[in-house]
Tab-separated table of C-alpha atoms in Angstrom:
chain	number	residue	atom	x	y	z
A	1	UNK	CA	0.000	0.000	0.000
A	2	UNK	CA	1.046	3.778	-0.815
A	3	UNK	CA	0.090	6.572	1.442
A	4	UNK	CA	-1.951	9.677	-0.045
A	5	UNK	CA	0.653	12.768	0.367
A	6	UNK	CA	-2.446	14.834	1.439
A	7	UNK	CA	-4.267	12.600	3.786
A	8	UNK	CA	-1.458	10.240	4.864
A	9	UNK	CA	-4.230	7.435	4.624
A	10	UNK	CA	-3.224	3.894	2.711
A	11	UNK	CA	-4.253	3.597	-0.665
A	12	UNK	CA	-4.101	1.078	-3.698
A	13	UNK	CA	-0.556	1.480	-5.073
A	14	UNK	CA	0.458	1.156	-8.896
A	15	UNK	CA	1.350	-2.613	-8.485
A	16	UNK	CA	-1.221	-3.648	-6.114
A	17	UNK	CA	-4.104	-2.074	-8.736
A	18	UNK	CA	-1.619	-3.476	-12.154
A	19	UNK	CA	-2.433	-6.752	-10.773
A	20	UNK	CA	-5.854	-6.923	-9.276
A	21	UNK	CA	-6.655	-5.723	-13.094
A	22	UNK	CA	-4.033	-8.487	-14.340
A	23	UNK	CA	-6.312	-11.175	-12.221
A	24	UNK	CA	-10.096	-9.717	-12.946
A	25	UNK	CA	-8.697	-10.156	-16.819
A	26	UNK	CA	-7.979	-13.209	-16.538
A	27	UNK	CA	-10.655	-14.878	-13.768
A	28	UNK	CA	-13.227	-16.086	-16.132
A	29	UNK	CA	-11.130	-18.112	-18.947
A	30	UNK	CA	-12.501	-21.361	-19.454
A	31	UNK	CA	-9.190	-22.933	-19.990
A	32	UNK	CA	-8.832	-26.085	-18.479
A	33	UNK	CA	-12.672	-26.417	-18.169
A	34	UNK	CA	-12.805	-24.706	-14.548
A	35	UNK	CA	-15.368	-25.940	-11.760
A	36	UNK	CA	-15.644	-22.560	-9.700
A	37	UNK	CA	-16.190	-23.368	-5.830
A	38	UNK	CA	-16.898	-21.235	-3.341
A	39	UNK	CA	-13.133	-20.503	-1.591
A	40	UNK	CA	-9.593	-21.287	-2.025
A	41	UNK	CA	-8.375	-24.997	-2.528
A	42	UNK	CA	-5.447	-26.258	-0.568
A	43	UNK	CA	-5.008	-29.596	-1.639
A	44	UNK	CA	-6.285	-32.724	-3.735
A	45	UNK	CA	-6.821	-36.500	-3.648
A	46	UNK	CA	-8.169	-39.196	-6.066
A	47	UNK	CA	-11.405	-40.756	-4.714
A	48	UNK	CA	-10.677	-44.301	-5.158
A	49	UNK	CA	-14.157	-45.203	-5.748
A	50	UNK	CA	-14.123	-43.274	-9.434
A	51	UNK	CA	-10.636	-42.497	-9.426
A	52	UNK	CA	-10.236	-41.262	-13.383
A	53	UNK	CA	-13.186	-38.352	-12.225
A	54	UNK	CA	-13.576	-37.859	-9.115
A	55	UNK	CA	-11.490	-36.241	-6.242
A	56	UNK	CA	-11.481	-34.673	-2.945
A	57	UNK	CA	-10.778	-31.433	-2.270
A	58	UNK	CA	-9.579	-29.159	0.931
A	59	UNK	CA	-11.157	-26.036	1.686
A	60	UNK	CA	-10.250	-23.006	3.676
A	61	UNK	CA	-13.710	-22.247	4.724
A	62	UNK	CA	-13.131	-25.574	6.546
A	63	UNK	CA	-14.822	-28.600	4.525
A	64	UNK	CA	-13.676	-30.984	2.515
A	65	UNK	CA	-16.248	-31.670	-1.111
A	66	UNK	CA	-16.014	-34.185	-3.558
A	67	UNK	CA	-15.602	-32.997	-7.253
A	68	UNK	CA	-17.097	-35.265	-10.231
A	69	UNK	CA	-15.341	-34.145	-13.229
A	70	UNK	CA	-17.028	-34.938	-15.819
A	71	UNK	CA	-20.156	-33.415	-15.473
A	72	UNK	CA	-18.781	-31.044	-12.788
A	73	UNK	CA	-20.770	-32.214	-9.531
A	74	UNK	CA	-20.051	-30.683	-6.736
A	75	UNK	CA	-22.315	-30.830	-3.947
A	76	UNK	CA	-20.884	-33.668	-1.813
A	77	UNK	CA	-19.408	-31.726	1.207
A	78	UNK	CA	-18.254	-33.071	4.344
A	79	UNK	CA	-18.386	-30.589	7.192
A	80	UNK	CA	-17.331	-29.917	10.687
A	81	UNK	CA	-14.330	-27.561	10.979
A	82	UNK	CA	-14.428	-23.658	11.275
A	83	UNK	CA	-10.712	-23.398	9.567
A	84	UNK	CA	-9.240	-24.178	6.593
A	85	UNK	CA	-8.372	-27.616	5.371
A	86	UNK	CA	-4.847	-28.402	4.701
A	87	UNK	CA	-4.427	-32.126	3.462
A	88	UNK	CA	-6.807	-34.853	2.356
A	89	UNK	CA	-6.186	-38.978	2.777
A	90	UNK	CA	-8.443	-41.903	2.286
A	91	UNK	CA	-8.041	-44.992	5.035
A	92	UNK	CA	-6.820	-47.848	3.156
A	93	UNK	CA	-9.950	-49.686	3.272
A	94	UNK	CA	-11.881	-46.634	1.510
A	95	UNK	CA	-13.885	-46.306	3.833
A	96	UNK	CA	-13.043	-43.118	5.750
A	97	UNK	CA	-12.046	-39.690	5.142
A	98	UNK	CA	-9.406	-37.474	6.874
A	99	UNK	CA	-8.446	-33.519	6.655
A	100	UNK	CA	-6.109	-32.124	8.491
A	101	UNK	CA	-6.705	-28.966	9.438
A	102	UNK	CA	-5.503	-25.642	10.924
A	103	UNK	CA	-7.051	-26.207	14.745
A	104	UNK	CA	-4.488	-28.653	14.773
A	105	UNK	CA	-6.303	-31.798	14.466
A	106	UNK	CA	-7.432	-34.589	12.144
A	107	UNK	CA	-11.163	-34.510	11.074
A	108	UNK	CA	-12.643	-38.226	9.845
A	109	UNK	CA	-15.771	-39.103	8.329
A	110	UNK	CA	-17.613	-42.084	6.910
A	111	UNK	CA	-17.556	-41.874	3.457
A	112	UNK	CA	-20.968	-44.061	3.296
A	113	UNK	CA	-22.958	-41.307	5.067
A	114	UNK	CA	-20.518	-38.122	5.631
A	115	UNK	CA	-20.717	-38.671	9.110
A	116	UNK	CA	-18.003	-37.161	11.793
A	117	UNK	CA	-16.072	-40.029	13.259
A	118	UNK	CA	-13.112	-39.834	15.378
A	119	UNK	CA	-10.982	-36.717	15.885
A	120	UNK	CA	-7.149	-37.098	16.087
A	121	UNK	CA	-5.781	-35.011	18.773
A	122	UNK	CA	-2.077	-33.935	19.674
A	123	UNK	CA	0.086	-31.706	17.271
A	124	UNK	CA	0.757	-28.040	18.778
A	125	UNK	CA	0.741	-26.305	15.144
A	126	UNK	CA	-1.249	-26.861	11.825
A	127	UNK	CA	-1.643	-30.069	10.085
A	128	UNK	CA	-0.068	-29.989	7.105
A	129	UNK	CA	0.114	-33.650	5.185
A	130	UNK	CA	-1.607	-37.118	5.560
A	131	UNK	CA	-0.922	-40.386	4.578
A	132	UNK	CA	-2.538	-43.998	5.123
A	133	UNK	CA	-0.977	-47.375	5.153
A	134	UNK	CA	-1.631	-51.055	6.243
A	135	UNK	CA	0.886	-53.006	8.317
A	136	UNK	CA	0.592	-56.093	10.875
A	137	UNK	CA	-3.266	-55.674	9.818
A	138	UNK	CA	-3.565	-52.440	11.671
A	139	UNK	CA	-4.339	-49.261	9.389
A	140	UNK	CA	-2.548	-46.043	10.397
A	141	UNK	CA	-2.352	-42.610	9.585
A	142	UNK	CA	0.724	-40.051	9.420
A	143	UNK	CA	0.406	-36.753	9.772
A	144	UNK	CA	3.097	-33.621	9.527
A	145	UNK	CA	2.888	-30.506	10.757
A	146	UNK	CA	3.690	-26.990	10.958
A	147	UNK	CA	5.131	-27.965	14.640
A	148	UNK	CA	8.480	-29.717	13.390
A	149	UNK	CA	6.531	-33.240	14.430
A	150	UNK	CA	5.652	-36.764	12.391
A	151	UNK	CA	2.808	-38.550	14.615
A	152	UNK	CA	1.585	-42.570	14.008
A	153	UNK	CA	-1.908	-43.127	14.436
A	154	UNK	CA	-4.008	-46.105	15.192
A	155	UNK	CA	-6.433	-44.968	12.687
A	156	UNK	CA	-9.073	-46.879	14.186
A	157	UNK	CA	-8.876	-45.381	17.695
A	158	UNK	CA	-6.848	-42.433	17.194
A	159	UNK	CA	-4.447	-43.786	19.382
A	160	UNK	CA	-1.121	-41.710	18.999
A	161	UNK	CA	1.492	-44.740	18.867
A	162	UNK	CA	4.686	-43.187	17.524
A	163	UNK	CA	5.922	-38.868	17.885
A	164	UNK	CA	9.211	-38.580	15.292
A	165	UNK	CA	11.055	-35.509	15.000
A	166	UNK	CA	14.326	-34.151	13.652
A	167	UNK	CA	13.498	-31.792	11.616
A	168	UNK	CA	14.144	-27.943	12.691
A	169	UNK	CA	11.241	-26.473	10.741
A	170	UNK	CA	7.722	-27.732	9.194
A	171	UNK	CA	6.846	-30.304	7.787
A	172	UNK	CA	5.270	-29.907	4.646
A	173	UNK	CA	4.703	-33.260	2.700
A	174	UNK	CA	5.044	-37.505	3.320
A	175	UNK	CA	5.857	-40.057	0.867
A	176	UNK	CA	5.842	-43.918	0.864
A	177	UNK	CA	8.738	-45.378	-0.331
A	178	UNK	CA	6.911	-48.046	-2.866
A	179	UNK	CA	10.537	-50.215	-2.620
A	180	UNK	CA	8.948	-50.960	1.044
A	181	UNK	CA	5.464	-50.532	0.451
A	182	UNK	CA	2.633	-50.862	-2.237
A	183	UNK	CA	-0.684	-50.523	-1.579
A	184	UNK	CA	-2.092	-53.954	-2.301
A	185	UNK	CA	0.884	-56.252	-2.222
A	186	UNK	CA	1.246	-55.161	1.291
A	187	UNK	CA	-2.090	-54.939	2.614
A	188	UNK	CA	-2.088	-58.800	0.761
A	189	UNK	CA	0.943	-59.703	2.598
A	190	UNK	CA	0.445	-58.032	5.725
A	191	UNK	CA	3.756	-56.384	5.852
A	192	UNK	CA	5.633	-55.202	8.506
A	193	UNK	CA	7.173	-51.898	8.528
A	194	UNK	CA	7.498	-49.489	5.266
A	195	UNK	CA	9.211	-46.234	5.207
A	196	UNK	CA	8.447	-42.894	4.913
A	197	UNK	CA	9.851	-39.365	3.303
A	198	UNK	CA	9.281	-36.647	4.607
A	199	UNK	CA	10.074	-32.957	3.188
A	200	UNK	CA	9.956	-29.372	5.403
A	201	UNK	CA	10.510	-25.976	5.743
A	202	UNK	CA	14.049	-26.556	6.380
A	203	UNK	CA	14.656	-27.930	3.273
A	204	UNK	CA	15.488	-31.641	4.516
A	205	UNK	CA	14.097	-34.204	3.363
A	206	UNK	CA	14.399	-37.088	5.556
A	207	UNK	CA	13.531	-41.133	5.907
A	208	UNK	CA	11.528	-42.608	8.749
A	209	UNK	CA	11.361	-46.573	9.703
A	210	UNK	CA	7.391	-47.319	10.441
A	211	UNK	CA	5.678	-50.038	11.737
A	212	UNK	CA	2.985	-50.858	14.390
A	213	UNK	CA	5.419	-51.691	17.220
A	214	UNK	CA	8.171	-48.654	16.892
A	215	UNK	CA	9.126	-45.789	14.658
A	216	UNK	CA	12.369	-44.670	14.116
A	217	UNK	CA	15.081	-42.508	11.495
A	218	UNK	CA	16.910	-44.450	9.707
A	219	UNK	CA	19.986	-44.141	10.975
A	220	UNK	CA	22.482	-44.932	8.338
A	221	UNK	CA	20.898	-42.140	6.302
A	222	UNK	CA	21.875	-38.664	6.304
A	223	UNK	CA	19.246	-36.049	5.170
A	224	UNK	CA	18.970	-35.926	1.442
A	225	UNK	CA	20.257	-32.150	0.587
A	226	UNK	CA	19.371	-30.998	-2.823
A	227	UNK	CA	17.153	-27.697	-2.611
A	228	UNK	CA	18.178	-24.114	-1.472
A	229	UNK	CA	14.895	-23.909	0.585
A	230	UNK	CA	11.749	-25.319	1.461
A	231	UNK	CA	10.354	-28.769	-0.063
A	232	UNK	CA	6.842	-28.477	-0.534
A	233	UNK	CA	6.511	-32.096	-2.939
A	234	UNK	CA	7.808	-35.743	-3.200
A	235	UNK	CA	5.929	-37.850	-5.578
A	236	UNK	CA	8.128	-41.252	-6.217
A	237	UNK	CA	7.401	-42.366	-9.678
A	238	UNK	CA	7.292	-45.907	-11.035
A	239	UNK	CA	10.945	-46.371	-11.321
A	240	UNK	CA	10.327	-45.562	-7.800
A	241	UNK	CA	12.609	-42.624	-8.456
A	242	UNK	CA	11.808	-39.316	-6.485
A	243	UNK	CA	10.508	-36.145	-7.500
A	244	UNK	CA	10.558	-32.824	-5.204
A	245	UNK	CA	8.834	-29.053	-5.726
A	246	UNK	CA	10.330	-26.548	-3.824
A	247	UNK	CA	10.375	-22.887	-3.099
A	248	UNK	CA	13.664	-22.450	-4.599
A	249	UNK	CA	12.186	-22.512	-7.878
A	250	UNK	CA	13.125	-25.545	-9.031
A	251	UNK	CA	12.273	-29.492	-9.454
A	252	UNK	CA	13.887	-32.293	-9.259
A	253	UNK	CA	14.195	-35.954	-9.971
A	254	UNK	CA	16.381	-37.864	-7.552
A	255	UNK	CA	17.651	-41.089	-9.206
A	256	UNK	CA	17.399	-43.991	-6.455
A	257	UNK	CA	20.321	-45.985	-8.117
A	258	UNK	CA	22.693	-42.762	-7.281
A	259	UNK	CA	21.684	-42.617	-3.666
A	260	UNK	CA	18.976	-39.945	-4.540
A	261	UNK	CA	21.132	-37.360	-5.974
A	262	UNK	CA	19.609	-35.427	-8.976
A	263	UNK	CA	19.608	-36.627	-12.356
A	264	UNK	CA	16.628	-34.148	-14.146
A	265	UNK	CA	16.506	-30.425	-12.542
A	266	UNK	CA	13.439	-28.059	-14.384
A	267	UNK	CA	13.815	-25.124	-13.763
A	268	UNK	CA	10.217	-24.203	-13.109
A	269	UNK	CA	10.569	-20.786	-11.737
A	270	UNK	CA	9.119	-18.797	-8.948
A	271	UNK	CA	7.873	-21.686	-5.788
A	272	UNK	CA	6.764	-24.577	-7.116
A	273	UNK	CA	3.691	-25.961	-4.930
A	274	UNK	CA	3.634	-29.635	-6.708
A	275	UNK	CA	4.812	-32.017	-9.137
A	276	UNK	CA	2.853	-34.952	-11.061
A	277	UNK	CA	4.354	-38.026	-12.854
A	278	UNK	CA	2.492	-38.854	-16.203
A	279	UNK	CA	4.298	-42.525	-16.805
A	280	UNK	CA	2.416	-43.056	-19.775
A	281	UNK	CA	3.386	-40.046	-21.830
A	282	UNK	CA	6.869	-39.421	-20.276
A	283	UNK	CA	6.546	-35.933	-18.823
A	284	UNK	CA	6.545	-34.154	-15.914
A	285	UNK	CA	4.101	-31.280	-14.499
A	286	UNK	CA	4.904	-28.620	-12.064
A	287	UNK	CA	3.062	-26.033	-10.722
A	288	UNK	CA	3.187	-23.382	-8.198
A	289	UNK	CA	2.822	-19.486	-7.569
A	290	UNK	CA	3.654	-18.672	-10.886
A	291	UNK	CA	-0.112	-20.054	-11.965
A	292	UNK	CA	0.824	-22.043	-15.145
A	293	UNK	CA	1.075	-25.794	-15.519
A	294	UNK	CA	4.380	-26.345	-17.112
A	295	UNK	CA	4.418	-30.177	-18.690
A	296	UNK	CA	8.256	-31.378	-19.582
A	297	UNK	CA	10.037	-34.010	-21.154
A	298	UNK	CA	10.751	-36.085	-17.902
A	299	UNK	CA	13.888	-37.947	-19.682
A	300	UNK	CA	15.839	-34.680	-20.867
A	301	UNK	CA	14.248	-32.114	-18.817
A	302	UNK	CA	13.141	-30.019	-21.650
A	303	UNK	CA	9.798	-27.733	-21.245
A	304	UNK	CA	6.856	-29.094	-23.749
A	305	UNK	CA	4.364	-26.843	-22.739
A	306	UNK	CA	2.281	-24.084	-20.743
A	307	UNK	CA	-0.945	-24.338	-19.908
A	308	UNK	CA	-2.162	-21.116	-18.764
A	309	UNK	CA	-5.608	-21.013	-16.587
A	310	UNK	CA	-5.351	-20.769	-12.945
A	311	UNK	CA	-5.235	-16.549	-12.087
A	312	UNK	CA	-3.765	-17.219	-8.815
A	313	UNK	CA	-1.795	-19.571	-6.693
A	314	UNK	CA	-1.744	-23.267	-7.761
A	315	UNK	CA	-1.589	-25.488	-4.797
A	316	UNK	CA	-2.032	-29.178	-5.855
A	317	UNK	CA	-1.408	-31.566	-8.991
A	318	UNK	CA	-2.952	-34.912	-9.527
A	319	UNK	CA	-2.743	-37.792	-12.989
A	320	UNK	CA	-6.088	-39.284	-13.337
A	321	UNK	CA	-4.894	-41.334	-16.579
A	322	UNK	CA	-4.329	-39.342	-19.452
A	323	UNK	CA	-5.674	-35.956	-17.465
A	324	UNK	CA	-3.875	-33.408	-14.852
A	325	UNK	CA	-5.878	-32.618	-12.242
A	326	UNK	CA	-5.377	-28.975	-10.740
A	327	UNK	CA	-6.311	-26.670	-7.672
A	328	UNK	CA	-5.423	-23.664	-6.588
A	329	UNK	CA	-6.197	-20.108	-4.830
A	330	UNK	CA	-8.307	-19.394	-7.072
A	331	UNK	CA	-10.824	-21.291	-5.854
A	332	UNK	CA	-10.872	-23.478	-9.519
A	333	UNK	CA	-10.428	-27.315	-10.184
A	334	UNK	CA	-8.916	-27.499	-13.996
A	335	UNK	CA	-7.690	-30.506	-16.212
A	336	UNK	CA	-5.579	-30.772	-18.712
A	337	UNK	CA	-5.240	-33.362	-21.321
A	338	UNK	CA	-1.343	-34.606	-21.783
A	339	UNK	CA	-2.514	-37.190	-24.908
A	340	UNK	CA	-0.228	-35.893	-27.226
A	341	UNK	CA	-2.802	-35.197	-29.762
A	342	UNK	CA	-3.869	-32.654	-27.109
A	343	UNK	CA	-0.258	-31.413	-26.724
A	344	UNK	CA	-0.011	-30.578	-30.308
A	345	UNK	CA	-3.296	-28.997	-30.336
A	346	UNK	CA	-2.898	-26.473	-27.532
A	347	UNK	CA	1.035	-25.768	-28.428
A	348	UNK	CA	-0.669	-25.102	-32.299
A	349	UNK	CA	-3.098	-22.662	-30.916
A	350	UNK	CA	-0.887	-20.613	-28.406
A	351	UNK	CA	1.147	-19.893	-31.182
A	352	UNK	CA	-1.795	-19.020	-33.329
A	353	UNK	CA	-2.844	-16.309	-30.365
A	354	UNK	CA	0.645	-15.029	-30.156
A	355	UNK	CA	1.094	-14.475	-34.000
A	356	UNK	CA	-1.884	-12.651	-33.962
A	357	UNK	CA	-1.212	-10.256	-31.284
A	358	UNK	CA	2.096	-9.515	-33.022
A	359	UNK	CA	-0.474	-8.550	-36.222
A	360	UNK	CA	-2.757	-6.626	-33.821
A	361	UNK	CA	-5.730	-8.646	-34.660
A	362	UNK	CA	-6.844	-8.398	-30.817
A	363	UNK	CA	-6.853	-11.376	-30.404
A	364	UNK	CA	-6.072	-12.330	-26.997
A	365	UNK	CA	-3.668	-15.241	-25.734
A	366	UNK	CA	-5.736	-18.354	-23.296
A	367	UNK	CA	-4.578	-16.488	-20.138
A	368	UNK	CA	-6.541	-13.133	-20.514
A	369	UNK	CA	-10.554	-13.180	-20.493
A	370	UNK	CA	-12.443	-10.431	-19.007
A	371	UNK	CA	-13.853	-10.748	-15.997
A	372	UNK	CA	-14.213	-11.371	-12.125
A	373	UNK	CA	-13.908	-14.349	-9.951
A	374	UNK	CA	-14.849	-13.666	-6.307
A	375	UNK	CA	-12.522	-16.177	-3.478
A	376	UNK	CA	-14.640	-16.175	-0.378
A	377	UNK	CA	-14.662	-17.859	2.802
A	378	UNK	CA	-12.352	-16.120	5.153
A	379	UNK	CA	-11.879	-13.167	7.146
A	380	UNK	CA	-9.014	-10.587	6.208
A	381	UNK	CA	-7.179	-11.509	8.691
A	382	UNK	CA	-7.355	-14.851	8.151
A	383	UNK	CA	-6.387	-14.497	4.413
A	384	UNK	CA	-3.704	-12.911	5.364
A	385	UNK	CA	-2.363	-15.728	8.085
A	386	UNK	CA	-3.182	-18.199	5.062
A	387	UNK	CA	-0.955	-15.927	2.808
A	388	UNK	CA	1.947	-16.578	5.721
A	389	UNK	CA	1.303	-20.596	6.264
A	390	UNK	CA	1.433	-20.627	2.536
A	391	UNK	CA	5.097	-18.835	2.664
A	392	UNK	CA	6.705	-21.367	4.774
A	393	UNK	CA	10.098	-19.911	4.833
């Protein structure tokens, strides 16, 4: 804000008013196919009951809603907390749903009727990622938050079995290791322990020993070092190779067979929120604060395309086959088609749009439609405290 030399009051500066015009522009392009909900999206999950259309979504007026793609449904919404939703998991039966959430707790519900179930009780700071697993027949749930702490659940009592901690700062996402654990051999097999990555604030990412009886770090293994700053993603791949987003601008593929030291940096840009794996077509996505959906070549690291939509913030990526599944500030769910028929299509077209602007046809590019998008559901000061948690460093 700029003060009026007259008054001395705040007012709108240059910037400030450059880009709330830059956003009203662009709010209302259909790119992407947008399903427009009522606040800002925090994160995403596949519902495995339809999991090529539908998907659960957090909310930071405090629910979590279930999203039908295809025809854009959007009225399932479980309720019960009064502050934004951070992180989404499904029990590994299917059966129940989880949110963390920003009063520091886990919510649950059945996913039969949308009623409240347990509550999970005992982190001192935001909830900030989820995860679900089978071992010795007992399901549990991990959580990490914004107070430096990994906590095992009994996700059938909400028993708190296991507190881990080492790292200095927040923790900001978990991944399974699928060399220890894979959904459905496991749960078959009735295995043991698995382990776990997890990535924070203080730019470690580090590896945890889990199983019903203890948790521990593994020992022998020094945190992996490969970002300047926060990591916000880890998505393991099906080389079972691991990818990483992070505030520094950049992601990164960390090759397994070279003790997780890069072998693909893209140089996204700006923070990058998330990365998604398409195995099929061989590319990468990344996205972030920068609001595009950049799509790579995941073997030689070379950018294949923007997709331009989201007009603020994008906070989660998901593959649903052949589709990207987005979310972001904006309060928009958008998917993008990676067939390469698709690829060709869109890349064809944006260079249409940016020939013709050079001709001053008027003609404007896929990121700028007139408009207005309103993103409601909080106070001002608590957009502003989400505007911090979503800083991190």
């Amino acid at each position: 804000m700029e003060k009026d030399e007259k008054s001395g009051t705040a007012v709108p500066g240059s910037h400030s008013l450059a880009e709330t015009e830059r956003k009203s522009l662009k709010s209302t392009n259909k790119n992407g196919n947008p399903i427009r909900l009522p606040s800002k999206i925090l994160a995403v999950v596949a519902d495995p009951s339809n999991p090529y259309d539908a998907v659960f979504i957090a909310e930071s007026v405090g629910s979590v809603r279930r999203v039908t793609l295809e025809v854009g449904e959007k009225d399932t919404i479980f309720r019960g907390p009064t502050a934004p939703v951070t992180s989404v998991a499904i029990s590994p039966d299917g059966k129940r749903l989880l949110a963390g959430c920003w009063d520091k707790t886990i919510w649950s519900w059945s996913l039969q009727n949308r009623q409240p179930l347990l509550r999970y009780r005992g982190h001192t700071d935001f909830v900030k990622c989820l995860l679900t697993l089978k071992l010795s027949k007992t399901d549990l749930l991990v959580s990490g938050a914004a107070d430096a702490s990994i906590t095992v659940w009994d996700l059938q009592s909400a028993e708190r079995l296991h507190v881990l901690k080492g790292h200095s700062r927040g923790i900001l996402n978990l991944a399974l290791d699928p060399a220890t654990y894979h959904p459905e051999i496991s749960i078959l097999a009735s295995r043991q322990e698995a382990i776990i990555f997890s990535a924070g604030s203080d730019r470690e990412i580090r590896r945890w020993r889990i199983s019903v009886e203890k948790a521990e770090q593994v020992e022998a293994e020094k945190p992996i070092l490969v970002h300047d700053t926060s990591v916000y993603c880890l998505r393991f791949d099906a080389d079972e190779d691991l990818w990483t987003a992070s505030a520094d601008g950049t992601t990164k593929c960390l090759s397994r067979s070279r003790g997780f030291q890069p072998d693909t940096t893209m140089q996204h840009g700006d923070y990058v929120r998330a990365v998604a794996v398409d195995e099929a077509g061989g590319f990468a996505i990344t996205a972030g604060r920068s609001e595009d959906i950049k799509v790579w070549d995941r073997g030689s690291g070379d950018l294949v395309h923007v997709y331009e939509g989201h007009y603020e913030e994008v906070t989660g990526l998901l593959m649903l086959g052949h589709r990207c599944v987005s979310v972001g500030i904006d309060a928009t769910v958008r998917v993008w088609s990676l067939k390469s028929e698709d690829l060709r299509a869109a890349r064809g077209k944006k260079e249409e749009d940016q020939h013709a602007l050079l001709r001053g046809d008027g003609i404007r590019s896929e990121s700028t439609a007139a408009g207005d998008q309103s993103v409601g559901g909080l106070t001002e000061e608590e957009a502003k405290e989400l505007d911090e948690l979503m800083q991190d460093d």
